[in-house]
Amino acid sequence: RAERVQPDTQWSIQNKDGFNMYIKPLFVNDVAKELVFDDFQKVLLMSATVLDPTQFCKDLGITVEEAAFIDLPSNFPIQNRPIFDVSSVIGPINYKTMDTVKPKIVKTIEQLLALHTGEMGIIHVPSYDLAQYIVDNVDTNRLVLPKGASKEKVIKKFTDNKFKDKDKVLISPSLSEGIDLKGDLGKFSIICKAPFASLGDPFIKKRSTMDSQWYQIETLRKFIQSCGRITRSADDITATYILDPAIYNLMIRNRRFVPDWFFNSIQKK
């Protein structure tokens, strides 16, 4: 029963509206032990974003000595997946500068859309507010913003390539994972801001207070996953554009966690 769960270091408990209570475990180690590790002699876990093996083991409740890590390079040609850092034309993006940089973001997006005329892509934004501002101010009819009750239907229409015009561009704050824009569905992506999770979320706040490195790594993971929405195979030829200088700075500060196959694809403009 929810009322018997105590708010200690293992749980994030949030009462949003005075009626519904949201309870989320801060760690999955107990669940992983019971459902995964106890019943098998060997367990194989695969991911492109195990950025820190020590943190990964800690989160799963196992020791580094209990695990063996195999780190493989990407077989996607680096020349097929460049990431261009064009943030120098915009400057820092945060809540203090947002009103100033919004017109610069719009102008840069217009230039990138012109560069990718006739192609489909995706724009990652930190919020629906910024997404709506871009839709309202970028001079184009190419942008598709899925939201509300029709969100999943619109996304499916895009991934099924059912739009009459074959140059549509998704824009969303919630598509860093779980969407496959293979081939012509995703020729380019634009990442407007470093995807730092909101510290207004009790779970994020509590985990980041307990371990600030976890917060940095999770931001890097989300960024790398965002880039991966369009680069789905060795045959895909894509381009990604970074608009926020905080992204490159984050990678430099945490360089040891960023895979070489990913970092070497970045080109500063």
CSV table of C-alpha atoms in Angstrom, one decimal:
chain,number,residue,atom,x,y,z
A,1,ARG,CA,0.0,0.0,0.0
A,2,ALA,CA,1.3,3.5,-1.0
A,3,GLU,CA,0.8,5.0,2.5
A,4,ARG,CA,3.2,2.4,4.0
A,5,VAL,CA,6.1,3.3,1.7
A,6,GLN,CA,8.5,5.5,3.7
A,7,PRO,CA,10.3,8.4,1.9
A,8,ASP,CA,13.9,7.2,2.5
A,9,THR,CA,16.9,7.2,0.2
A,10,GLN,CA,15.6,4.3,-1.9
A,11,TRP,CA,12.4,6.0,-3.2
A,12,SER,CA,11.2,9.0,-5.0
A,13,ILE,CA,7.7,9.9,-3.7
A,14,GLN,CA,5.7,12.6,-5.4
A,15,ASN,CA,2.2,13.8,-4.6
A,16,LYS,CA,1.4,16.0,-7.6
A,17,ASP,CA,-2.2,16.9,-7.0
A,18,GLY,CA,-3.0,16.0,-3.4
A,19,PHE,CA,-4.7,12.8,-4.5
A,20,ASN,CA,-2.4,10.7,-6.7
A,21,MET,CA,0.9,9.5,-5.3
A,22,TYR,CA,3.8,8.6,-7.6
A,23,ILE,CA,6.4,6.2,-6.2
A,24,LYS,CA,9.5,5.4,-8.1
A,25,PRO,CA,12.6,3.4,-6.9
A,26,LEU,CA,15.8,5.3,-7.1
A,27,PHE,CA,17.7,2.0,-7.8
A,28,VAL,CA,16.8,-1.2,-9.5
A,29,ASN,CA,19.4,-3.4,-7.8
A,30,ASP,CA,17.0,-5.4,-5.7
A,31,VAL,CA,14.6,-6.0,-8.7
A,32,ALA,CA,17.5,-6.8,-11.0
A,33,LYS,CA,18.9,-9.4,-8.5
A,34,GLU,CA,15.5,-11.1,-8.1
A,35,LEU,CA,14.4,-11.0,-11.8
A,36,VAL,CA,17.7,-11.3,-13.6
A,37,PHE,CA,20.8,-12.4,-11.8
A,38,ASP,CA,19.6,-14.9,-9.2
A,39,ASP,CA,18.2,-17.5,-11.7
A,40,PHE,CA,21.1,-17.5,-14.3
A,41,GLN,CA,24.7,-18.3,-14.2
A,42,LYS,CA,25.6,-15.8,-16.9
A,43,VAL,CA,23.7,-12.8,-18.1
A,44,LEU,CA,24.5,-10.9,-21.3
A,45,LEU,CA,23.5,-7.2,-21.4
A,46,MET,CA,24.0,-5.2,-24.7
A,47,SER,CA,23.8,-1.5,-25.2
A,48,ALA,CA,25.5,1.3,-27.2
A,49,THR,CA,25.4,3.6,-24.2
A,50,VAL,CA,27.1,1.8,-21.2
A,51,LEU,CA,29.2,4.9,-20.8
A,52,ASP,CA,30.6,4.1,-17.3
A,53,PRO,CA,30.9,0.4,-16.4
A,54,THR,CA,31.4,1.2,-12.8
A,55,GLN,CA,28.2,3.3,-12.6
A,56,PHE,CA,26.4,0.6,-14.6
A,57,CYS,CA,27.3,-2.1,-12.2
A,58,LYS,CA,26.4,0.1,-9.2
A,59,ASP,CA,23.0,0.8,-10.6
A,60,LEU,CA,22.4,-3.0,-11.1
A,61,GLY,CA,23.7,-3.9,-7.6
A,62,ILE,CA,26.7,-5.9,-8.8
A,63,THR,CA,30.4,-5.4,-8.4
A,64,VAL,CA,32.8,-4.6,-11.2
A,65,GLU,CA,34.6,-7.8,-10.4
A,66,GLU,CA,31.5,-9.8,-11.1
A,67,ALA,CA,31.3,-8.4,-14.7
A,68,ALA,CA,33.3,-8.6,-17.9
A,69,PHE,CA,33.0,-5.7,-20.3
A,70,ILE,CA,33.6,-6.0,-24.1
A,71,ASP,CA,33.8,-2.6,-25.8
A,72,LEU,CA,33.4,-2.8,-29.6
A,73,PRO,CA,33.9,0.0,-32.1
A,74,SER,CA,31.1,1.2,-34.3
A,75,ASN,CA,30.8,-0.4,-37.7
A,76,PHE,CA,29.0,2.6,-39.1
A,77,PRO,CA,31.5,4.6,-41.3
A,78,ILE,CA,32.4,7.8,-39.5
A,79,GLN,CA,32.2,9.8,-42.8
A,80,ASN,CA,28.5,8.8,-43.0
A,81,ARG,CA,27.5,10.2,-39.6
A,82,PRO,CA,29.1,13.6,-39.0
A,83,ILE,CA,28.0,15.7,-36.0
A,84,PHE,CA,28.5,19.4,-36.6
A,85,ASP,CA,28.8,21.8,-33.6
A,86,VAL,CA,27.4,25.1,-34.9
A,87,SER,CA,26.7,26.5,-31.5
A,88,SER,CA,29.2,29.4,-31.9
A,89,VAL,CA,26.6,31.4,-33.9
A,90,ILE,CA,24.1,31.1,-31.0
A,91,GLY,CA,25.9,31.2,-27.7
A,92,PRO,CA,24.9,29.9,-24.3
A,93,ILE,CA,21.4,28.6,-24.0
A,94,ASN,CA,19.8,28.6,-20.6
A,95,TYR,CA,16.8,30.1,-18.8
A,96,LYS,CA,18.5,33.5,-18.5
A,97,THR,CA,19.4,33.7,-22.2
A,98,MET,CA,16.5,31.9,-23.8
A,99,ASP,CA,14.5,35.0,-24.8
A,100,THR,CA,17.7,36.4,-26.5
A,101,VAL,CA,18.7,33.3,-28.3
A,102,LYS,CA,15.3,32.1,-29.5
A,103,PRO,CA,15.5,34.2,-32.7
A,104,LYS,CA,19.1,32.9,-33.3
A,105,ILE,CA,17.8,29.3,-32.9
A,106,VAL,CA,15.0,30.0,-35.4
A,107,LYS,CA,17.4,31.6,-38.0
A,108,THR,CA,19.8,28.6,-37.7
A,109,ILE,CA,17.0,26.1,-38.1
A,110,GLU,CA,15.8,27.9,-41.2
A,111,GLN,CA,19.3,27.7,-42.7
A,112,LEU,CA,19.6,24.0,-41.9
A,113,LEU,CA,16.2,23.2,-43.3
A,114,ALA,CA,17.3,25.0,-46.5
A,115,LEU,CA,20.5,22.9,-46.5
A,116,HIS,CA,18.4,19.8,-46.3
A,117,THR,CA,15.7,20.7,-48.8
A,118,GLY,CA,13.6,17.7,-49.7
A,119,GLU,CA,14.8,15.6,-46.8
A,120,MET,CA,13.1,14.3,-43.7
A,121,GLY,CA,14.6,14.8,-40.3
A,122,ILE,CA,14.0,15.5,-36.6
A,123,ILE,CA,14.5,18.5,-34.2
A,124,HIS,CA,15.1,17.7,-30.6
A,125,VAL,CA,14.0,20.5,-28.2
A,126,PRO,CA,14.0,20.7,-24.3
A,127,SER,CA,10.3,21.7,-24.0
A,128,TYR,CA,7.0,22.0,-25.8
A,129,ASP,CA,7.2,25.7,-25.3
A,130,LEU,CA,10.3,26.0,-27.4
A,131,ALA,CA,8.9,23.5,-29.9
A,132,GLN,CA,5.8,25.6,-30.4
A,133,TYR,CA,7.9,28.8,-30.6
A,134,ILE,CA,10.0,27.3,-33.4
A,135,VAL,CA,6.9,26.0,-35.3
A,136,ASP,CA,5.3,29.4,-35.0
A,137,ASN,CA,8.3,31.4,-36.1
A,138,VAL,CA,10.3,29.3,-38.6
A,139,ASP,CA,9.1,30.2,-42.1
A,140,THR,CA,8.2,26.7,-43.3
A,141,ASN,CA,5.3,24.2,-43.4
A,142,ARG,CA,7.6,21.2,-43.0
A,143,LEU,CA,7.5,21.0,-39.2
A,144,VAL,CA,5.4,18.3,-37.5
A,145,LEU,CA,4.8,18.7,-33.7
A,146,PRO,CA,3.2,15.5,-32.2
A,147,LYS,CA,1.4,16.3,-28.9
A,148,GLY,CA,-1.8,15.7,-27.0
A,149,ALA,CA,-4.2,12.9,-27.8
A,150,SER,CA,-3.0,12.5,-31.4
A,151,LYS,CA,0.7,12.3,-30.5
A,152,GLU,CA,1.2,8.6,-31.2
A,153,LYS,CA,-1.0,8.7,-34.3
A,154,VAL,CA,1.1,11.6,-35.8
A,155,ILE,CA,4.4,9.8,-35.0
A,156,LYS,CA,3.2,6.6,-36.6
A,157,LYS,CA,2.1,8.6,-39.7
A,158,PHE,CA,5.6,10.0,-39.9
A,159,THR,CA,7.4,6.7,-39.4
A,160,ASP,CA,5.1,5.0,-41.9
A,161,ASN,CA,6.0,7.8,-44.4
A,162,LYS,CA,2.3,8.6,-44.9
A,163,PHE,CA,2.6,12.4,-45.3
A,164,LYS,CA,2.0,13.6,-48.8
A,165,ASP,CA,5.1,15.9,-48.7
A,166,LYS,CA,8.2,13.8,-48.3
A,167,ASP,CA,10.2,16.6,-46.6
A,168,LYS,CA,8.5,16.7,-43.2
A,169,VAL,CA,10.5,17.2,-40.0
A,170,LEU,CA,9.5,16.0,-36.6
A,171,ILE,CA,10.0,18.4,-33.7
A,172,SER,CA,9.6,17.1,-30.1
A,173,PRO,CA,11.0,17.2,-26.6
A,174,SER,CA,10.4,13.5,-26.0
A,175,LEU,CA,11.8,11.5,-28.9
A,176,SER,CA,15.4,10.9,-27.8
A,177,GLU,CA,14.7,7.2,-27.8
A,178,GLY,CA,12.1,4.7,-29.0
A,179,ILE,CA,11.8,5.9,-32.6
A,180,ASP,CA,13.5,4.4,-35.6
A,181,LEU,CA,14.1,7.0,-38.4
A,182,LYS,CA,16.0,4.7,-40.7
A,183,GLY,CA,16.8,5.5,-44.3
A,184,ASP,CA,15.0,8.4,-45.8
A,185,LEU,CA,12.9,8.9,-42.7
A,186,GLY,CA,15.8,10.7,-41.0
A,187,LYS,CA,18.5,12.3,-43.0
A,188,PHE,CA,19.4,14.9,-40.5
A,189,SER,CA,18.8,15.9,-36.9
A,190,ILE,CA,19.1,19.2,-35.0
A,191,ILE,CA,19.7,19.1,-31.2
A,192,CYS,CA,18.7,22.5,-29.8
A,193,LYS,CA,19.9,22.2,-26.2
A,194,ALA,CA,21.9,19.9,-23.9
A,195,PRO,CA,19.3,17.4,-22.7
A,196,PHE,CA,19.8,18.0,-18.9
A,197,ALA,CA,16.9,16.4,-17.0
A,198,SER,CA,14.8,18.7,-15.0
A,199,LEU,CA,15.9,19.1,-11.4
A,200,GLY,CA,12.3,19.9,-10.6
A,201,ASP,CA,11.6,16.2,-10.9
A,202,PRO,CA,11.9,14.7,-7.4
A,203,PHE,CA,13.6,11.5,-8.8
A,204,ILE,CA,16.2,13.4,-10.8
A,205,LYS,CA,16.8,15.8,-7.9
A,206,LYS,CA,17.3,13.0,-5.4
A,207,ARG,CA,19.6,10.9,-7.6
A,208,SER,CA,21.7,13.9,-8.7
A,209,THR,CA,22.1,15.0,-5.1
A,210,MET,CA,23.3,11.5,-4.2
A,211,ASP,CA,25.6,11.2,-7.2
A,212,SER,CA,26.4,14.3,-9.4
A,213,GLN,CA,28.3,12.1,-11.8
A,214,TRP,CA,25.2,10.1,-12.5
A,215,TYR,CA,23.4,13.3,-13.7
A,216,GLN,CA,26.3,14.1,-16.1
A,217,ILE,CA,26.4,10.6,-17.5
A,218,GLU,CA,22.6,10.4,-18.0
A,219,THR,CA,22.7,13.7,-19.9
A,220,LEU,CA,25.5,12.3,-22.2
A,221,ARG,CA,23.5,9.1,-22.6
A,222,LYS,CA,20.4,11.0,-23.7
A,223,PHE,CA,22.4,13.1,-26.1
A,224,ILE,CA,24.0,10.1,-27.7
A,225,GLN,CA,20.6,8.3,-28.0
A,226,SER,CA,19.2,11.4,-29.6
A,227,CYS,CA,21.9,11.3,-32.3
A,228,GLY,CA,21.1,7.7,-32.9
A,229,ARG,CA,17.5,8.2,-33.9
A,230,ILE,CA,18.6,8.8,-37.5
A,231,THR,CA,21.8,6.7,-37.8
A,232,ARG,CA,20.3,3.2,-37.8
A,233,SER,CA,22.6,1.2,-40.1
A,234,ALA,CA,26.0,1.2,-41.7
A,235,ASP,CA,24.3,2.3,-45.0
A,236,ASP,CA,22.6,5.4,-43.5
A,237,ILE,CA,24.2,8.7,-44.5
A,238,THR,CA,23.1,11.4,-42.0
A,239,ALA,CA,24.1,14.7,-40.4
A,240,THR,CA,23.5,16.0,-36.9
A,241,TYR,CA,23.7,19.6,-35.8
A,242,ILE,CA,24.4,20.8,-32.2
A,243,LEU,CA,23.1,24.3,-31.4
A,244,ASP,CA,24.0,24.4,-27.7
A,245,PRO,CA,27.7,24.9,-26.6
A,246,ALA,CA,27.0,23.2,-23.3
A,247,ILE,CA,26.9,19.8,-25.2
A,248,TYR,CA,30.5,19.9,-26.4
A,249,ASN,CA,31.6,21.3,-23.0
A,250,LEU,CA,29.8,18.5,-21.2
A,251,MET,CA,31.6,15.9,-23.4
A,252,ILE,CA,35.0,17.5,-22.8
A,253,ARG,CA,34.5,17.5,-19.0
A,254,ASN,CA,33.5,13.9,-19.2
A,255,ARG,CA,35.6,12.8,-22.1
A,256,ARG,CA,36.6,9.4,-20.5
A,257,PHE,CA,32.9,8.4,-20.7
A,258,VAL,CA,32.3,9.3,-24.3
A,259,PRO,CA,33.1,6.5,-26.8
A,260,ASP,CA,35.8,7.3,-29.3
A,261,TRP,CA,33.6,6.2,-32.2
A,262,PHE,CA,31.2,8.9,-31.2
A,263,PHE,CA,33.5,11.7,-30.1
A,264,ASN,CA,35.6,11.5,-33.3
A,265,SER,CA,32.5,12.2,-35.4
A,266,ILE,CA,32.1,15.7,-34.0
A,267,GLN,CA,33.2,18.6,-36.1
A,268,LYS,CA,33.5,22.1,-34.6
A,269,LYS,CA,32.3,24.9,-36.9
